[in-house]
Amino acid sequence: MTERLKKTVVLVGMMGAGKTAVGTALARTLGVPFRDSDEEIVKAAQRSIAEIFERDGEPFFRARETEVLSRLVKGEPCVLSTGGGAFLSEVNRATIAGQGISVWLRADLELLWHRVRHKTTRPLLRTENPRETLRLLYEARVPHYAKADLTVDAAPDLSVEQMALRVIEA
Ligand code: S3P
């Protein structure tokens, strides 16, 4: 890519949509840095997302998420992957709209479930019935993700590089 990226590309969407994997490939293709809001929160807190939820609570995590997003979006243009709850906040959406371009990586529920079902790292899915929890989160969140500037559909048969190209085309 020879043309310089002018705005940060902010990937939003559900857990399991592939934001981190596609974001990493996209940043490589565009020749810009890749950032991940969850990773920045973990680095600063010196503990995992699950530990932060357990010890400090979700509101603490959300406040850190808002701070991190606002800092990263103001920095040099990059590809920024966000946690699945980040785009639900009106404040975060306004921050992103001001400085970046939001891209919803849309994946259907079956694909999301297939990808997250064996992972134990997501505190919101530590429930009696994680599949149903995922469905409820999905239904509540889709209307917010739909406010993103662009939507790109994730498909199980596409590689992360092919997904990155889809984002660039969009
Ligand atoms: C969350 C998704 C996670 C992480 C946290 C909360 C959510 O990120 O931010 O567990 O609210 O959906 P991923 O979307 O990268 O899994």
PDB file of C-alpha atoms and ligand atoms in Angstrom:
ATOM      1  CA  MET A   1       0.000   0.000   0.000  1.00  0.00           C
ATOM      2  CA  THR A   2       1.580   3.272  -1.015  1.00  0.00           C
ATOM      3  CA  GLU A   3      -1.209   5.665  -0.081  1.00  0.00           C
ATOM      4  CA  ARG A   4      -0.992   6.793   3.530  1.00  0.00           C
ATOM      5  CA  LEU A   5      -3.862   5.912   5.840  1.00  0.00           C
ATOM      6  CA  LYS A   6      -5.529   9.122   6.996  1.00  0.00           C
ATOM      7  CA  LYS A   7      -7.816   7.809   9.708  1.00  0.00           C
ATOM      8  CA  THR A   8      -7.598   4.976  12.160  1.00  0.00           C
ATOM      9  CA  VAL A   9      -9.619   1.954  11.080  1.00  0.00           C
ATOM     10  CA  VAL A  10     -11.547   0.779  14.132  1.00  0.00           C
ATOM     11  CA  LEU A  11     -12.841  -2.790  14.032  1.00  0.00           C
ATOM     12  CA  VAL A  12     -15.991  -3.414  16.051  1.00  0.00           C
ATOM     13  CA  GLY A  13     -18.261  -6.405  16.513  1.00  0.00           C
ATOM     14  CA  MET A  14     -18.937  -9.425  18.650  1.00  0.00           C
ATOM     15  CA  MET A  15     -16.381 -11.588  20.373  1.00  0.00           C
ATOM     16  CA  GLY A  16     -15.336 -14.254  17.908  1.00  0.00           C
ATOM     17  CA  ALA A  17     -15.896 -12.038  14.849  1.00  0.00           C
ATOM     18  CA  GLY A  18     -12.149 -12.061  14.166  1.00  0.00           C
ATOM     19  CA  LYS A  19     -11.343  -8.434  15.001  1.00  0.00           C
ATOM     20  CA  THR A  20      -7.870  -9.190  16.312  1.00  0.00           C
ATOM     21  CA  ALA A  21      -6.911 -11.714  13.622  1.00  0.00           C
ATOM     22  CA  VAL A  22      -8.317  -9.669  10.718  1.00  0.00           C
ATOM     23  CA  GLY A  23      -6.990  -6.443  12.249  1.00  0.00           C
ATOM     24  CA  THR A  24      -3.465  -7.853  12.436  1.00  0.00           C
ATOM     25  CA  ALA A  25      -3.595  -8.901   8.763  1.00  0.00           C
ATOM     26  CA  LEU A  26      -5.160  -5.587   7.739  1.00  0.00           C
ATOM     27  CA  ALA A  27      -2.473  -3.558   9.512  1.00  0.00           C
ATOM     28  CA  ARG A  28       0.220  -5.660   7.839  1.00  0.00           C
ATOM     29  CA  THR A  29      -1.347  -5.130   4.410  1.00  0.00           C
ATOM     30  CA  LEU A  30      -1.755  -1.393   4.957  1.00  0.00           C
ATOM     31  CA  GLY A  31       1.720  -1.051   6.481  1.00  0.00           C
ATOM     32  CA  VAL A  32       0.433   0.651   9.638  1.00  0.00           C
ATOM     33  CA  PRO A  33       0.628  -0.318  13.322  1.00  0.00           C
ATOM     34  CA  PHE A  34      -1.920  -2.657  14.847  1.00  0.00           C
ATOM     35  CA  ARG A  35      -3.405  -1.839  18.260  1.00  0.00           C
ATOM     36  CA  ASP A  36      -5.842  -3.759  20.418  1.00  0.00           C
ATOM     37  CA  SER A  37      -7.789  -2.005  23.153  1.00  0.00           C
ATOM     38  CA  ASP A  38      -8.083  -5.154  25.310  1.00  0.00           C
ATOM     39  CA  GLU A  39      -4.352  -5.693  25.089  1.00  0.00           C
ATOM     40  CA  GLU A  40      -3.633  -2.114  26.197  1.00  0.00           C
ATOM     41  CA  ILE A  41      -5.977  -2.482  29.167  1.00  0.00           C
ATOM     42  CA  VAL A  42      -4.297  -5.750  30.186  1.00  0.00           C
ATOM     43  CA  LYS A  43      -0.843  -4.196  29.856  1.00  0.00           C
ATOM     44  CA  ALA A  44      -1.716  -1.220  32.027  1.00  0.00           C
ATOM     45  CA  ALA A  45      -3.556  -3.243  34.669  1.00  0.00           C
ATOM     46  CA  GLN A  46      -0.980  -6.045  34.683  1.00  0.00           C
ATOM     47  CA  ARG A  47      -3.713  -8.646  34.791  1.00  0.00           C
ATOM     48  CA  SER A  48      -5.993 -10.516  32.416  1.00  0.00           C
ATOM     49  CA  ILE A  49      -9.420  -9.309  31.270  1.00  0.00           C
ATOM     50  CA  ALA A  50     -11.014 -12.109  33.311  1.00  0.00           C
ATOM     51  CA  GLU A  51      -9.115 -10.989  36.439  1.00  0.00           C
ATOM     52  CA  ILE A  52     -10.063  -7.356  35.862  1.00  0.00           C
ATOM     53  CA  PHE A  53     -13.766  -8.305  35.603  1.00  0.00           C
ATOM     54  CA  GLU A  54     -13.481 -10.468  38.712  1.00  0.00           C
ATOM     55  CA  ARG A  55     -11.491  -8.147  40.951  1.00  0.00           C
ATOM     56  CA  ASP A  56     -12.454  -4.668  39.767  1.00  0.00           C
ATOM     57  CA  GLY A  57     -15.810  -5.277  38.100  1.00  0.00           C
ATOM     58  CA  GLU A  58     -17.138  -4.554  34.619  1.00  0.00           C
ATOM     59  CA  PRO A  59     -17.686  -0.790  35.190  1.00  0.00           C
ATOM     60  CA  PHE A  60     -13.977  -0.418  35.976  1.00  0.00           C
ATOM     61  CA  PHE A  61     -13.120  -2.308  32.783  1.00  0.00           C
ATOM     62  CA  ARG A  62     -15.492  -0.144  30.706  1.00  0.00           C
ATOM     63  CA  ALA A  63     -13.963   3.058  32.105  1.00  0.00           C
ATOM     64  CA  ARG A  64     -10.451   1.848  31.175  1.00  0.00           C
ATOM     65  CA  GLU A  65     -11.771   0.865  27.729  1.00  0.00           C
ATOM     66  CA  THR A  66     -13.116   4.376  27.147  1.00  0.00           C
ATOM     67  CA  GLU A  67      -9.792   5.946  28.207  1.00  0.00           C
ATOM     68  CA  VAL A  68      -7.739   3.614  26.039  1.00  0.00           C
ATOM     69  CA  LEU A  69      -9.956   4.155  22.970  1.00  0.00           C
ATOM     70  CA  SER A  70      -9.799   7.888  23.292  1.00  0.00           C
ATOM     71  CA  ARG A  71      -5.998   7.813  23.582  1.00  0.00           C
ATOM     72  CA  LEU A  72      -5.447   5.360  20.713  1.00  0.00           C
ATOM     73  CA  VAL A  73      -7.851   6.981  18.298  1.00  0.00           C
ATOM     74  CA  LYS A  74      -6.044  10.316  18.733  1.00  0.00           C
ATOM     75  CA  GLY A  75      -2.670   8.795  17.906  1.00  0.00           C
ATOM     76  CA  GLU A  76      -1.119   8.125  14.507  1.00  0.00           C
ATOM     77  CA  PRO A  77      -3.461   6.316  12.101  1.00  0.00           C
ATOM     78  CA  CYS A  78      -3.472   2.596  12.739  1.00  0.00           C
ATOM     79  CA  VAL A  79      -5.764  -0.415  12.730  1.00  0.00           C
ATOM     80  CA  LEU A  80      -7.473  -0.665  16.094  1.00  0.00           C
ATOM     81  CA  SER A  81      -9.316  -3.728  17.310  1.00  0.00           C
ATOM     82  CA  THR A  82     -11.850  -3.111  20.076  1.00  0.00           C
ATOM     83  CA  GLY A  83     -13.494  -5.385  22.637  1.00  0.00           C
ATOM     84  CA  GLY A  84     -16.997  -6.572  21.748  1.00  0.00           C
ATOM     85  CA  GLY A  85     -18.685  -4.170  24.178  1.00  0.00           C
ATOM     86  CA  ALA A  86     -16.799  -1.023  23.218  1.00  0.00           C
ATOM     87  CA  PHE A  87     -19.127   0.201  20.463  1.00  0.00           C
ATOM     88  CA  LEU A  88     -22.202   0.009  22.703  1.00  0.00           C
ATOM     89  CA  SER A  89     -21.177   3.161  24.506  1.00  0.00           C
ATOM     90  CA  GLU A  90     -22.361   6.398  22.935  1.00  0.00           C
ATOM     91  CA  VAL A  91     -19.266   8.155  24.267  1.00  0.00           C
ATOM     92  CA  ASN A  92     -17.000   5.595  22.590  1.00  0.00           C
ATOM     93  CA  ARG A  93     -18.957   5.802  19.337  1.00  0.00           C
ATOM     94  CA  ALA A  94     -18.572   9.596  19.335  1.00  0.00           C
ATOM     95  CA  THR A  95     -14.821   9.306  20.041  1.00  0.00           C
ATOM     96  CA  ILE A  96     -14.417   6.863  17.168  1.00  0.00           C
ATOM     97  CA  ALA A  97     -16.601   8.882  14.781  1.00  0.00           C
ATOM     98  CA  GLY A  98     -14.522  11.994  15.482  1.00  0.00           C
ATOM     99  CA  GLN A  99     -11.172  10.532  14.554  1.00  0.00           C
ATOM    100  CA  GLY A 100     -11.594   7.171  12.937  1.00  0.00           C
ATOM    101  CA  ILE A 101     -13.612   5.043  10.588  1.00  0.00           C
ATOM    102  CA  SER A 102     -15.564   2.225  12.179  1.00  0.00           C
ATOM    103  CA  VAL A 103     -15.943  -1.158  10.524  1.00  0.00           C
ATOM    104  CA  TRP A 104     -18.366  -3.758  11.840  1.00  0.00           C
ATOM    105  CA  LEU A 105     -17.070  -7.262  11.272  1.00  0.00           C
ATOM    106  CA  ARG A 106     -20.421  -8.976  11.014  1.00  0.00           C
ATOM    107  CA  ALA A 107     -20.572 -12.702  11.634  1.00  0.00           C
ATOM    108  CA  ASP A 108     -23.596 -14.873  12.200  1.00  0.00           C
ATOM    109  CA  LEU A 109     -24.322 -16.366  15.583  1.00  0.00           C
ATOM    110  CA  GLU A 110     -23.383 -19.905  14.563  1.00  0.00           C
ATOM    111  CA  LEU A 111     -19.926 -18.840  13.436  1.00  0.00           C
ATOM    112  CA  LEU A 112     -19.406 -16.785  16.593  1.00  0.00           C
ATOM    113  CA  TRP A 113     -20.454 -19.646  18.818  1.00  0.00           C
ATOM    114  CA  HIS A 114     -18.249 -22.085  16.926  1.00  0.00           C
ATOM    115  CA  ARG A 115     -15.257 -19.808  17.543  1.00  0.00           C
ATOM    116  CA  VAL A 116     -15.811 -18.916  21.191  1.00  0.00           C
ATOM    117  CA  ARG A 117     -17.334 -22.074  22.623  1.00  0.00           C
ATOM    118  CA  HIS A 118     -14.082 -23.655  23.836  1.00  0.00           C
ATOM    119  CA  LYS A 119     -12.449 -20.449  25.019  1.00  0.00           C
ATOM    120  CA  THR A 120     -12.505 -19.640  28.700  1.00  0.00           C
ATOM    121  CA  THR A 121     -11.029 -16.157  28.453  1.00  0.00           C
ATOM    122  CA  ARG A 122     -14.297 -14.237  28.082  1.00  0.00           C
ATOM    123  CA  PRO A 123     -15.833 -13.383  31.446  1.00  0.00           C
ATOM    124  CA  LEU A 124     -19.235 -12.496  29.975  1.00  0.00           C
ATOM    125  CA  LEU A 125     -19.648 -16.065  28.755  1.00  0.00           C
ATOM    126  CA  ARG A 126     -18.968 -17.668  32.121  1.00  0.00           C
ATOM    127  CA  THR A 127     -22.628 -18.451  32.658  1.00  0.00           C
ATOM    128  CA  GLU A 128     -24.774 -21.563  33.040  1.00  0.00           C
ATOM    129  CA  ASN A 129     -25.711 -21.404  29.381  1.00  0.00           C
ATOM    130  CA  PRO A 130     -23.017 -19.527  27.438  1.00  0.00           C
ATOM    131  CA  ARG A 131     -24.632 -20.232  24.090  1.00  0.00           C
ATOM    132  CA  GLU A 132     -27.843 -18.525  25.175  1.00  0.00           C
ATOM    133  CA  THR A 133     -25.841 -15.695  26.750  1.00  0.00           C
ATOM    134  CA  LEU A 134     -24.048 -15.171  23.445  1.00  0.00           C
ATOM    135  CA  ARG A 135     -27.375 -15.100  21.609  1.00  0.00           C
ATOM    136  CA  LEU A 136     -28.825 -12.501  23.981  1.00  0.00           C
ATOM    137  CA  LEU A 137     -25.715 -10.326  23.735  1.00  0.00           C
ATOM    138  CA  TYR A 138     -25.802 -10.655  19.945  1.00  0.00           C
ATOM    139  CA  GLU A 139     -29.425  -9.560  19.686  1.00  0.00           C
ATOM    140  CA  ALA A 140     -28.940  -6.629  22.018  1.00  0.00           C
ATOM    141  CA  ARG A 141     -25.772  -5.467  20.303  1.00  0.00           C
ATOM    142  CA  VAL A 142     -26.477  -5.767  16.594  1.00  0.00           C
ATOM    143  CA  PRO A 143     -28.450  -2.467  16.471  1.00  0.00           C
ATOM    144  CA  HIS A 144     -25.397  -0.677  17.887  1.00  0.00           C
ATOM    145  CA  TYR A 145     -22.867  -2.340  15.597  1.00  0.00           C
ATOM    146  CA  ALA A 146     -25.097  -1.374  12.683  1.00  0.00           C
ATOM    147  CA  LYS A 147     -24.206   2.273  13.419  1.00  0.00           C
ATOM    148  CA  ALA A 148     -20.646   1.650  12.194  1.00  0.00           C
ATOM    149  CA  ASP A 149     -19.501   3.481   9.049  1.00  0.00           C
ATOM    150  CA  LEU A 150     -18.941   0.237   7.167  1.00  0.00           C
ATOM    151  CA  THR A 151     -20.042  -3.384   7.494  1.00  0.00           C
ATOM    152  CA  VAL A 152     -17.956  -6.312   6.308  1.00  0.00           C
ATOM    153  CA  ASP A 153     -19.288  -9.845   6.457  1.00  0.00           C
ATOM    154  CA  ALA A 154     -17.092 -12.508   7.961  1.00  0.00           C
ATOM    155  CA  ALA A 155     -17.245 -15.863   6.247  1.00  0.00           C
ATOM    156  CA  PRO A 156     -15.845 -19.067   7.732  1.00  0.00           C
ATOM    157  CA  ASP A 157     -14.166 -20.082   4.475  1.00  0.00           C
ATOM    158  CA  LEU A 158     -12.159 -16.863   4.081  1.00  0.00           C
ATOM    159  CA  SER A 159      -8.619 -16.478   5.377  1.00  0.00           C
ATOM    160  CA  VAL A 160      -7.740 -13.469   7.528  1.00  0.00           C
ATOM    161  CA  GLU A 161      -5.852 -12.017   4.558  1.00  0.00           C
ATOM    162  CA  GLN A 162      -8.952 -12.337   2.368  1.00  0.00           C
ATOM    163  CA  MET A 163     -11.016 -10.710   5.103  1.00  0.00           C
ATOM    164  CA  ALA A 164      -8.481  -7.869   5.294  1.00  0.00           C
ATOM    165  CA  LEU A 165      -8.910  -7.337   1.543  1.00  0.00           C
ATOM    166  CA  ARG A 166     -12.681  -7.216   2.006  1.00  0.00           C
ATOM    167  CA  VAL A 167     -12.227  -4.437   4.541  1.00  0.00           C
ATOM    168  CA  ILE A 168      -9.958  -2.510   2.162  1.00  0.00           C
ATOM    169  CA  GLU A 169     -12.479  -2.910  -0.674  1.00  0.00           C
ATOM    170  CA  ALA A 170     -15.262  -1.646   1.603  1.00  0.00           C
TER     171      ALA A 170
HETATM  172  C1  S3P B   1     -16.202  -8.185  25.678  1.00  0.00           C
HETATM  173  C2  S3P B   1     -15.392  -8.709  24.691  1.00  0.00           C
HETATM  174  C3  S3P B   1     -13.964  -8.997  24.907  1.00  0.00           C
HETATM  175  C4  S3P B   1     -13.411  -8.171  26.072  1.00  0.00           C
HETATM  176  C5  S3P B   1     -14.284  -8.339  27.277  1.00  0.00           C
HETATM  177  C6  S3P B   1     -15.712  -7.867  27.036  1.00  0.00           C
HETATM  178  C7  S3P B   1     -17.614  -7.912  25.359  1.00  0.00           C
HETATM  179  O1  S3P B   1     -13.223  -8.686  23.722  1.00  0.00           O
HETATM  180  O2  S3P B   1     -13.338  -6.815  25.749  1.00  0.00           O
HETATM  181  O3  S3P B   1     -14.261  -9.697  27.633  1.00  0.00           O
HETATM  182  O4  S3P B   1     -18.265  -7.140  26.089  1.00  0.00           O
HETATM  183  O5  S3P B   1     -18.099  -8.455  24.338  1.00  0.00           O
HETATM  184  P1  S3P B   1     -13.333  -9.523  22.343  1.00  0.00           P
HETATM  185  O6  S3P B   1     -14.500  -8.995  21.580  1.00  0.00           O
HETATM  186  O7  S3P B   1     -12.041  -9.240  21.655  1.00  0.00           O
HETATM  187  O8  S3P B   1     -13.491 -10.953  22.735  1.00  0.00           O
END
